[in-house]
């Protein structure tokens, strides 16, 4: 026991035990990423240790070029690390072949990009239904899930439009719907408001806040200090290392 702020004793040991028993959804240990540029090794990540627990909303901040996207791409199985280990949902991801990584990504990860990454010639509905192309979900079930996801992000009235007919904020809503349609364990968002004006950014950040309240686990890279108010934890990337509340 030790005294808390109010002077009341708080049971340190019990709290730690409870915390330790919760398994991380994603856990990086000693992760490095090096690039070989014109014969010289550039170290982008220098030993990152990072655990993401269920229902966390983690904001990652840090200057441009500090390695935030590299880290998020490794978490999203879109890129591989040079050294270290990555456990996703208790499974060691390091060294898995590309097709295994693609399957894991489909099951566990929803990724939101700064530039939306929508298919320009597909409708809103088709863009959000895209993940089901690679799974064996019954078409009626897929349709229901797509409509639920579009509803959740407030864009269900636009299903027949193509991305070019939508505003930036609406495009990002579609991209978020696509990221959440398979109910992934982990939502990763790389500067999702980076291309939006400030009013639209606030709406999109509020949307991530709502997804989090409804049970989503989110890691979001941002320059927006407002996010820290919504996030449960804020981490800072500096010199290829991640610092903040462990
Ligand atoms: N494919 C690559 N080859 C060489 N260097 C790269 C490559 N991708 C990223 N980098 C370098 O890694 C560093 C971190 O990039 P990035 O993760 O995109 O940073 P951030 O998202 O924080 O702006 C930058 O210096 C960038 O130039
Ligand atoms: Mg980046």
mmCIF file of C-alpha atoms and ligand atoms in Angstrom:
data_model
loop_
_atom_site.group_PDB
_atom_site.id
_atom_site.type_symbol
_atom_site.label_atom_id
_atom_site.label_comp_id
_atom_site.label_asym_id
_atom_site.label_seq_id
_atom_site.Cartn_x
_atom_site.Cartn_y
_atom_site.Cartn_z
ATOM 1 C CA UNK A 1 0.000 0.000 0.000
ATOM 2 C CA UNK A 2 1.047 3.592 -0.635
ATOM 3 C CA UNK A 3 -0.777 6.868 -0.070
ATOM 4 C CA UNK A 4 -2.756 8.207 -3.051
ATOM 5 C CA UNK A 5 -3.296 11.895 -3.870
ATOM 6 C CA UNK A 6 -6.112 12.089 -1.356
ATOM 7 C CA UNK A 7 -3.884 10.459 1.262
ATOM 8 C CA UNK A 8 -5.954 7.274 1.045
ATOM 9 C CA UNK A 9 -3.967 4.052 0.617
ATOM 10 C CA UNK A 10 -4.212 2.449 -2.834
ATOM 11 C CA UNK A 11 -3.386 -1.231 -3.343
ATOM 12 C CA UNK A 12 -0.435 -1.031 -5.747
ATOM 13 C CA UNK A 13 0.194 -4.770 -6.007
ATOM 14 C CA UNK A 14 -3.378 -5.718 -6.888
ATOM 15 C CA UNK A 15 -3.641 -3.016 -9.495
ATOM 16 C CA UNK A 16 -0.402 -4.098 -11.169
ATOM 17 C CA UNK A 17 -1.459 -7.746 -11.158
ATOM 18 C CA UNK A 18 -4.708 -6.883 -12.863
ATOM 19 C CA UNK A 19 -2.919 -4.732 -15.429
ATOM 20 C CA UNK A 20 -0.294 -7.362 -16.170
ATOM 21 C CA UNK A 21 -2.911 -10.055 -16.736
ATOM 22 C CA UNK A 22 -4.400 -8.144 -19.682
ATOM 23 C CA UNK A 23 -2.787 -9.301 -22.891
ATOM 24 C CA UNK A 24 -1.694 -6.728 -25.440
ATOM 25 C CA UNK A 25 -3.465 -6.810 -28.815
ATOM 26 C CA UNK A 26 -0.238 -5.665 -30.423
ATOM 27 C CA UNK A 27 3.229 -5.787 -28.906
ATOM 28 C CA UNK A 28 6.483 -4.583 -30.433
ATOM 29 C CA UNK A 29 9.790 -5.435 -28.760
ATOM 30 C CA UNK A 30 13.129 -3.975 -29.814
ATOM 31 C CA UNK A 31 11.858 -3.086 -33.265
ATOM 32 C CA UNK A 32 14.331 -1.458 -35.631
ATOM 33 C CA UNK A 33 13.977 -0.354 -39.248
ATOM 34 C CA UNK A 34 16.991 0.455 -41.396
ATOM 35 C CA UNK A 35 17.220 1.572 -44.990
ATOM 36 C CA UNK A 36 20.305 1.289 -47.138
ATOM 37 C CA UNK A 37 20.677 4.543 -49.051
ATOM 38 C CA UNK A 38 23.650 4.959 -51.414
ATOM 39 C CA UNK A 39 25.718 2.526 -49.385
ATOM 40 C CA UNK A 40 24.837 4.123 -46.047
ATOM 41 C CA UNK A 41 22.502 2.658 -43.451
ATOM 42 C CA UNK A 42 19.761 5.005 -42.284
ATOM 43 C CA UNK A 43 18.172 3.975 -38.980
ATOM 44 C CA UNK A 44 14.549 5.079 -38.905
ATOM 45 C CA UNK A 45 13.367 3.048 -35.912
ATOM 46 C CA UNK A 46 15.946 2.382 -33.176
ATOM 47 C CA UNK A 47 14.527 -0.143 -30.750
ATOM 48 C CA UNK A 48 10.832 0.592 -30.353
ATOM 49 C CA UNK A 49 8.960 -1.133 -27.514
ATOM 50 C CA UNK A 50 5.235 -0.558 -27.694
ATOM 51 C CA UNK A 51 2.158 -2.389 -26.434
ATOM 52 C CA UNK A 52 -1.426 -1.651 -27.399
ATOM 53 C CA UNK A 53 -4.153 -2.906 -25.061
ATOM 54 C CA UNK A 54 -7.813 -3.476 -25.791
ATOM 55 C CA UNK A 55 -9.936 -0.321 -26.029
ATOM 56 C CA UNK A 56 -7.003 2.080 -25.870
ATOM 57 C CA UNK A 57 -7.030 5.201 -28.015
ATOM 58 C CA UNK A 58 -3.367 6.059 -28.496
ATOM 59 C CA UNK A 59 -2.235 9.251 -30.203
ATOM 60 C CA UNK A 60 1.264 9.238 -31.704
ATOM 61 C CA UNK A 61 2.884 12.611 -32.272
ATOM 62 C CA UNK A 62 6.325 13.663 -33.462
ATOM 63 C CA UNK A 63 8.012 15.781 -36.094
ATOM 64 C CA UNK A 64 7.904 14.970 -39.799
ATOM 65 C CA UNK A 65 10.372 12.259 -40.793
ATOM 66 C CA UNK A 66 10.646 10.889 -37.242
ATOM 67 C CA UNK A 67 9.336 7.429 -38.265
ATOM 68 C CA UNK A 68 5.638 7.565 -37.324
ATOM 69 C CA UNK A 69 4.365 6.181 -40.654
ATOM 70 C CA UNK A 70 7.063 3.507 -40.666
ATOM 71 C CA UNK A 71 5.939 2.389 -37.217
ATOM 72 C CA UNK A 72 2.263 2.383 -38.187
ATOM 73 C CA UNK A 73 2.982 0.418 -41.383
ATOM 74 C CA UNK A 74 4.821 -2.226 -39.354
ATOM 75 C CA UNK A 75 1.893 -2.399 -36.883
ATOM 76 C CA UNK A 76 -0.458 -2.744 -39.862
ATOM 77 C CA UNK A 77 1.639 -5.533 -41.451
ATOM 78 C CA UNK A 78 2.139 -3.277 -44.482
ATOM 79 C CA UNK A 79 5.893 -3.201 -43.916
ATOM 80 C CA UNK A 80 8.436 -5.449 -42.230
ATOM 81 C CA UNK A 81 10.971 -4.584 -39.531
ATOM 82 C CA UNK A 82 14.739 -5.057 -39.681
ATOM 83 C CA UNK A 83 15.071 -6.495 -36.155
ATOM 84 C CA UNK A 84 12.826 -7.196 -33.189
ATOM 85 C CA UNK A 85 9.557 -9.005 -32.654
ATOM 86 C CA UNK A 86 5.929 -8.177 -33.284
ATOM 87 C CA UNK A 87 3.099 -10.111 -31.685
ATOM 88 C CA UNK A 88 -0.372 -9.407 -33.047
ATOM 89 C CA UNK A 89 -3.160 -10.924 -30.983
ATOM 90 C CA UNK A 90 -0.610 -13.214 -29.325
ATOM 91 C CA UNK A 91 0.852 -14.444 -32.614
ATOM 92 C CA UNK A 92 4.416 -13.773 -33.718
ATOM 93 C CA UNK A 93 4.184 -11.888 -36.990
ATOM 94 C CA UNK A 94 7.925 -11.475 -37.636
ATOM 95 C CA UNK A 95 9.056 -13.493 -40.622
ATOM 96 C CA UNK A 96 5.602 -14.457 -41.903
ATOM 97 C CA UNK A 97 5.196 -14.720 -45.679
ATOM 98 C CA UNK A 98 3.305 -11.990 -47.554
ATOM 99 C CA UNK A 99 0.102 -13.964 -48.066
ATOM 100 C CA UNK A 100 -0.042 -14.873 -44.360
ATOM 101 C CA UNK A 101 0.447 -11.193 -43.492
ATOM 102 C CA UNK A 102 -2.342 -10.223 -45.899
ATOM 103 C CA UNK A 103 -4.697 -12.699 -44.199
ATOM 104 C CA UNK A 104 -3.771 -11.386 -40.733
ATOM 105 C CA UNK A 105 -4.331 -7.844 -41.925
ATOM 106 C CA UNK A 106 -7.797 -8.718 -43.142
ATOM 107 C CA UNK A 107 -8.711 -10.355 -39.826
ATOM 108 C CA UNK A 108 -7.219 -7.879 -37.381
ATOM 109 C CA UNK A 109 -6.355 -4.507 -38.913
ATOM 110 C CA UNK A 110 -8.279 -1.550 -40.272
ATOM 111 C CA UNK A 111 -5.984 1.085 -41.799
ATOM 112 C CA UNK A 112 -6.918 4.707 -42.527
ATOM 113 C CA UNK A 113 -4.545 6.773 -44.702
ATOM 114 C CA UNK A 114 -4.037 10.522 -44.902
ATOM 115 C CA UNK A 115 -4.938 10.554 -48.618
ATOM 116 C CA UNK A 116 -7.967 8.241 -48.183
ATOM 117 C CA UNK A 117 -6.727 5.624 -50.719
ATOM 118 C CA UNK A 118 -10.168 5.015 -52.231
ATOM 119 C CA UNK A 119 -10.676 3.353 -55.614
ATOM 120 C CA UNK A 120 -11.668 6.289 -57.877
ATOM 121 C CA UNK A 121 -13.875 4.299 -60.267
ATOM 122 C CA UNK A 122 -15.741 2.379 -57.572
ATOM 123 C CA UNK A 123 -18.804 3.701 -55.755
ATOM 124 C CA UNK A 124 -18.867 4.415 -52.030
ATOM 125 C CA UNK A 125 -20.623 1.091 -51.460
ATOM 126 C CA UNK A 126 -18.075 -0.831 -53.567
ATOM 127 C CA UNK A 127 -15.134 0.837 -51.816
ATOM 128 C CA UNK A 128 -16.407 -0.198 -48.391
ATOM 129 C CA UNK A 129 -17.311 -3.701 -49.623
ATOM 130 C CA UNK A 130 -13.742 -4.176 -50.894
ATOM 131 C CA UNK A 131 -12.425 -6.193 -47.899
ATOM 132 C CA UNK A 132 -15.181 -8.773 -48.496
ATOM 133 C CA UNK A 133 -13.785 -9.485 -51.978
ATOM 134 C CA UNK A 134 -10.984 -11.355 -50.224
ATOM 135 C CA UNK A 135 -13.075 -13.147 -47.601
ATOM 136 C CA UNK A 136 -15.776 -15.788 -47.910
ATOM 137 C CA UNK A 137 -18.585 -13.782 -46.344
ATOM 138 C CA UNK A 138 -22.118 -14.444 -47.577
ATOM 139 C CA UNK A 139 -23.113 -11.546 -49.956
ATOM 140 C CA UNK A 140 -26.271 -10.678 -47.972
ATOM 141 C CA UNK A 141 -24.242 -10.560 -44.757
ATOM 142 C CA UNK A 142 -21.586 -8.382 -46.469
ATOM 143 C CA UNK A 143 -24.275 -5.984 -47.665
ATOM 144 C CA UNK A 144 -25.673 -5.614 -44.144
ATOM 145 C CA UNK A 145 -22.181 -5.040 -42.719
ATOM 146 C CA UNK A 146 -21.315 -2.445 -45.378
ATOM 147 C CA UNK A 147 -24.533 -0.534 -44.672
ATOM 148 C CA UNK A 148 -23.890 -0.697 -40.905
ATOM 149 C CA UNK A 149 -20.362 0.685 -41.385
ATOM 150 C CA UNK A 150 -21.605 3.468 -43.682
ATOM 151 C CA UNK A 151 -24.310 4.303 -41.157
ATOM 152 C CA UNK A 152 -21.797 4.397 -38.294
ATOM 153 C CA UNK A 153 -19.739 7.066 -40.084
ATOM 154 C CA UNK A 154 -22.766 9.031 -41.287
ATOM 155 C CA UNK A 155 -22.353 8.541 -45.048
ATOM 156 C CA UNK A 156 -25.036 5.931 -45.825
ATOM 157 C CA UNK A 157 -26.918 8.454 -48.033
ATOM 158 C CA UNK A 158 -24.020 8.521 -50.522
ATOM 159 C CA UNK A 159 -23.652 4.851 -51.447
ATOM 160 C CA UNK A 160 -23.921 5.344 -55.221
ATOM 161 C CA UNK A 161 -21.486 8.244 -55.479
ATOM 162 C CA UNK A 162 -17.897 7.956 -56.647
ATOM 163 C CA UNK A 163 -15.132 9.506 -54.494
ATOM 164 C CA UNK A 164 -14.670 12.422 -56.947
ATOM 165 C CA UNK A 165 -18.227 13.574 -56.136
ATOM 166 C CA UNK A 166 -17.466 13.755 -52.389
ATOM 167 C CA UNK A 167 -15.771 16.330 -50.166
ATOM 168 C CA UNK A 168 -12.505 15.472 -48.373
ATOM 169 C CA UNK A 169 -14.329 14.846 -45.097
ATOM 170 C CA UNK A 170 -16.842 12.569 -46.820
ATOM 171 C CA UNK A 171 -14.032 10.629 -48.524
ATOM 172 C CA UNK A 172 -12.346 10.096 -45.184
ATOM 173 C CA UNK A 173 -15.650 8.856 -43.707
ATOM 174 C CA UNK A 174 -15.825 6.296 -46.529
ATOM 175 C CA UNK A 175 -12.217 5.251 -45.864
ATOM 176 C CA UNK A 176 -13.010 4.873 -42.160
ATOM 177 C CA UNK A 177 -16.092 2.780 -43.000
ATOM 178 C CA UNK A 178 -13.886 0.530 -45.144
ATOM 179 C CA UNK A 179 -11.391 0.225 -42.269
ATOM 180 C CA UNK A 180 -14.045 -0.797 -39.719
ATOM 181 C CA UNK A 181 -16.326 -2.952 -41.902
ATOM 182 C CA UNK A 182 -14.704 -6.251 -40.858
ATOM 183 C CA UNK A 183 -14.726 -5.156 -37.188
ATOM 184 C CA UNK A 184 -10.922 -5.272 -36.850
ATOM 185 C CA UNK A 185 -9.259 -5.661 -33.453
ATOM 186 C CA UNK A 186 -7.048 -2.669 -34.195
ATOM 187 C CA UNK A 187 -7.719 0.535 -36.141
ATOM 188 C CA UNK A 188 -4.594 2.343 -37.345
ATOM 189 C CA UNK A 189 -4.882 5.850 -38.749
ATOM 190 C CA UNK A 190 -1.954 7.750 -40.270
ATOM 191 C CA UNK A 191 -2.642 11.495 -40.084
ATOM 192 C CA UNK A 192 -6.283 10.960 -41.082
ATOM 193 C CA UNK A 193 -7.022 14.681 -40.836
ATOM 194 C CA UNK A 194 -3.805 15.842 -42.542
ATOM 195 C CA UNK A 195 -5.634 16.795 -45.772
ATOM 196 C CA UNK A 196 -8.727 18.311 -44.152
ATOM 197 C CA UNK A 197 -9.685 21.803 -43.021
ATOM 198 C CA UNK A 198 -9.950 22.378 -39.296
ATOM 199 C CA UNK A 199 -13.762 22.108 -38.986
ATOM 200 C CA UNK A 200 -13.791 18.837 -40.952
ATOM 201 C CA UNK A 201 -10.801 17.569 -38.945
ATOM 202 C CA UNK A 202 -12.772 18.095 -35.735
ATOM 203 C CA UNK A 203 -15.680 16.068 -37.147
ATOM 204 C CA UNK A 204 -13.397 13.207 -38.187
ATOM 205 C CA UNK A 205 -11.619 13.205 -34.815
ATOM 206 C CA UNK A 206 -15.013 13.165 -33.083
ATOM 207 C CA UNK A 207 -15.878 10.158 -35.231
ATOM 208 C CA UNK A 208 -12.771 8.302 -34.008
ATOM 209 C CA UNK A 209 -13.809 9.272 -30.469
ATOM 210 C CA UNK A 210 -17.237 7.685 -31.044
ATOM 211 C CA UNK A 211 -15.704 4.507 -32.506
ATOM 212 C CA UNK A 212 -13.502 4.307 -29.412
ATOM 213 C CA UNK A 213 -16.494 4.774 -27.080
ATOM 214 C CA UNK A 214 -18.193 1.924 -28.937
ATOM 215 C CA UNK A 215 -15.284 -0.380 -28.120
ATOM 216 C CA UNK A 216 -12.686 0.134 -30.881
ATOM 217 C CA UNK A 217 -8.949 0.075 -30.170
ATOM 218 C CA UNK A 218 -7.237 2.899 -32.051
ATOM 219 C CA UNK A 219 -3.685 4.080 -32.760
ATOM 220 C CA UNK A 220 -3.756 7.439 -34.507
ATOM 221 C CA UNK A 221 -0.815 9.462 -35.808
ATOM 222 C CA UNK A 222 -1.510 13.177 -35.710
ATOM 223 C CA UNK A 223 -0.052 16.674 -35.416
ATOM 224 C CA UNK A 224 -3.263 17.905 -33.817
ATOM 225 C CA UNK A 225 -2.834 18.573 -30.098
ATOM 226 C CA UNK A 226 -6.625 18.511 -29.700
ATOM 227 C CA UNK A 227 -6.502 14.716 -30.116
ATOM 228 C CA UNK A 228 -4.646 14.358 -26.850
ATOM 229 C CA UNK A 229 -7.899 15.358 -25.122
ATOM 230 C CA UNK A 230 -9.763 12.412 -26.673
ATOM 231 C CA UNK A 231 -6.912 9.883 -26.583
ATOM 232 C CA UNK A 232 -6.356 7.676 -23.556
ATOM 233 C CA UNK A 233 -2.573 7.856 -24.066
ATOM 234 C CA UNK A 234 -0.214 10.046 -26.092
ATOM 235 C CA UNK A 235 3.192 8.844 -27.300
ATOM 236 C CA UNK A 236 5.965 10.851 -28.953
ATOM 237 C CA UNK A 237 8.288 9.627 -31.688
ATOM 238 C CA UNK A 238 11.761 11.123 -31.477
ATOM 239 C CA UNK A 239 15.056 9.951 -32.943
ATOM 240 C CA UNK A 240 13.494 6.629 -33.937
ATOM 241 C CA UNK A 241 12.266 5.883 -30.421
ATOM 242 C CA UNK A 242 8.856 6.082 -28.869
ATOM 243 C CA UNK A 243 8.456 7.815 -25.545
ATOM 244 C CA UNK A 244 5.510 8.629 -23.348
ATOM 245 C CA UNK A 245 3.447 6.737 -20.842
ATOM 246 C CA UNK A 246 4.534 3.114 -21.247
HETATM 247 N N1 LIG B 1 11.526 3.443 -48.571
HETATM 248 C C1 LIG B 1 12.354 4.253 -47.925
HETATM 249 N N2 LIG B 1 13.670 4.313 -48.244
HETATM 250 C C2 LIG B 1 14.502 5.128 -47.570
HETATM 251 N N3 LIG B 1 14.139 5.928 -46.558
HETATM 252 C C3 LIG B 1 12.846 5.924 -46.202
HETATM 253 C C4 LIG B 1 11.887 5.089 -46.857
HETATM 254 N N4 LIG B 1 10.673 5.274 -46.265
HETATM 255 C C5 LIG B 1 10.879 6.201 -45.295
HETATM 256 N N5 LIG B 1 12.178 6.585 -45.270
HETATM 257 C C6 LIG B 1 12.765 7.570 -44.344
HETATM 258 O O1 LIG B 1 12.413 7.214 -43.043
HETATM 259 C C7 LIG B 1 12.237 8.379 -42.245
HETATM 260 C C8 LIG B 1 10.909 8.273 -41.529
HETATM 261 O O2 LIG B 1 9.839 8.330 -42.453
HETATM 262 P P1 LIG B 1 8.316 8.259 -42.002
HETATM 263 O O3 LIG B 1 8.112 7.018 -41.211
HETATM 264 O O4 LIG B 1 7.502 8.435 -43.217
HETATM 265 O O5 LIG B 1 8.228 9.519 -41.034
HETATM 266 P P2 LIG B 1 6.950 10.344 -40.512
HETATM 267 O O6 LIG B 1 5.714 9.555 -40.822
HETATM 268 O O7 LIG B 1 7.175 10.532 -39.035
HETATM 269 O O8 LIG B 1 6.976 11.662 -41.217
HETATM 270 C C9 LIG B 1 12.332 9.565 -43.170
HETATM 271 O O9 LIG B 1 13.612 10.138 -43.032
HETATM 272 C C10 LIG B 1 12.181 8.958 -44.540
HETATM 273 O O10 LIG B 1 12.902 9.691 -45.497
HETATM 274 MG MG1 LIG B 2 4.078 10.017 -41.988
#
